[in-house]
Coordinates of C-alpha atoms in Angstrom, one line a residue:
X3 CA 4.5 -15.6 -45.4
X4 CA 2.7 -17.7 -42.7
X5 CA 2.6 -14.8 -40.3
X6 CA 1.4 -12.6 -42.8
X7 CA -1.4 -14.3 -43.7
X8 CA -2.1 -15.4 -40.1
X9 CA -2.9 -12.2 -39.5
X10 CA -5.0 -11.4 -42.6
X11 CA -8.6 -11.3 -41.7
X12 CA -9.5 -11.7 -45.2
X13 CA -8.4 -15.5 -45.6
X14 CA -10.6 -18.1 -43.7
X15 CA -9.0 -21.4 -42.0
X16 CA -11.8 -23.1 -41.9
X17 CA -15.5 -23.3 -43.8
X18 CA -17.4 -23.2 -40.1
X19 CA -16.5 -19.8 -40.4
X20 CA -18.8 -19.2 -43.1
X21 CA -21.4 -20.9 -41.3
X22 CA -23.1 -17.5 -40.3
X23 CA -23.5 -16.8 -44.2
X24 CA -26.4 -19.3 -45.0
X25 CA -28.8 -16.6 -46.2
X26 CA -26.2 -15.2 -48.0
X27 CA -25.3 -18.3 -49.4
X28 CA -29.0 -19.1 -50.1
X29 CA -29.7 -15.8 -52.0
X30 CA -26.8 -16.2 -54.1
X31 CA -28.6 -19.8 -55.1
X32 CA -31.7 -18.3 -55.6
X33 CA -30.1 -15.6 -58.0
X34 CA -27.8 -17.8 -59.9
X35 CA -29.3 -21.1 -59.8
X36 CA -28.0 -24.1 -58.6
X37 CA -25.8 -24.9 -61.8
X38 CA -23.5 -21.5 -61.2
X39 CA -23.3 -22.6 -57.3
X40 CA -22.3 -25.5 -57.9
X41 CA -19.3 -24.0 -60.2
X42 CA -19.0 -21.2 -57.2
X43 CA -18.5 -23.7 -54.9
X44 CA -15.8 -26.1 -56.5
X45 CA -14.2 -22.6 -57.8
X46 CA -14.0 -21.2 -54.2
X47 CA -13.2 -25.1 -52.2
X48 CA -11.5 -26.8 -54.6
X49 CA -10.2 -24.1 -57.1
X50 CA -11.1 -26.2 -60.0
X51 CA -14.5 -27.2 -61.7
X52 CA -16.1 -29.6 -61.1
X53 CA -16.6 -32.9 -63.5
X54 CA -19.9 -33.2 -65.3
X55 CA -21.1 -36.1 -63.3
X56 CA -20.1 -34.5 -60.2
X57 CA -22.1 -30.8 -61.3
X58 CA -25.0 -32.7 -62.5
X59 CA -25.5 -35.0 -58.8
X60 CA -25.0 -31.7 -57.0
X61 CA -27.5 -29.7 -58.7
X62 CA -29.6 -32.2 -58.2
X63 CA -29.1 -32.0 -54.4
X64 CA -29.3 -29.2 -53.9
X65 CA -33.0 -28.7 -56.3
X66 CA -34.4 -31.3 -53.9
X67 CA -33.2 -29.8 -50.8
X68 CA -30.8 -32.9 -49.8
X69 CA -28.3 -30.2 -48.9
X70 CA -27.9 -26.6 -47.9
X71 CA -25.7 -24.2 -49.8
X72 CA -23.2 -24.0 -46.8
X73 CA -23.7 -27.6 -46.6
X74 CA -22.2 -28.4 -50.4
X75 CA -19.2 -26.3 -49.0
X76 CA -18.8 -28.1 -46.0
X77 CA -18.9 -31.9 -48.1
X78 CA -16.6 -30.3 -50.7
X79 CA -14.3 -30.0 -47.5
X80 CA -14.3 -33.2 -46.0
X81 CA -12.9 -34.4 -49.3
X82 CA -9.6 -36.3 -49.4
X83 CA -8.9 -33.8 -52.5
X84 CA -9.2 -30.7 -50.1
X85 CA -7.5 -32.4 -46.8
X86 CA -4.8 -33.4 -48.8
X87 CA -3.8 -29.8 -50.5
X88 CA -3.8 -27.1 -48.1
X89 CA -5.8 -24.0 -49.2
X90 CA -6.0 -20.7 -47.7
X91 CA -9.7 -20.0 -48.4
X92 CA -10.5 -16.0 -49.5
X93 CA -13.6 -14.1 -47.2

């Protein structure tokens, strides 16, 4: 199974490789809002939802600018949840 999906161009290693989709991932704030991203973004990182407190300090983040779209991916990441549970992430 590893060769397979090493060869799959559909399934991402790494978030950097996403790091050429910031408009993307802007526009698809801007359409949604910052509450759906939020969900998006634990969905797609962590494959679960995130806690109210945790949804709630994010929005809020991301409303004042503290953090980019592709940045909230990127700290999702460099959580101990996500180090310690390898994930094969879908393009």
């Amino acid at each position: 199974m590893e060769a397979v999906l090493a060869q799959d161009p559909t399934v991402l290693r790494s978030l950097e490789h996403l790091a050429g989709c910031a408009e993307t991932l802007a526009g698809y704030l801007a359409r949604h809002g910052a509450e759906e991203f939020v969900r998006a973004a634990h969905a797609y990182v962590l494959q679960r939802p995130p806690d109210a407190a945790t949804q709630a300090s994010q929005e809020r983040l991301l409303a004042r600018g503290a953090v980019t779209p592709f940045g909230l991916l990127l700290l999702l990441a460099e959580t101990e949840e996500f180090r310690r549970v390898p994930r094969l992430l879908r393009s």
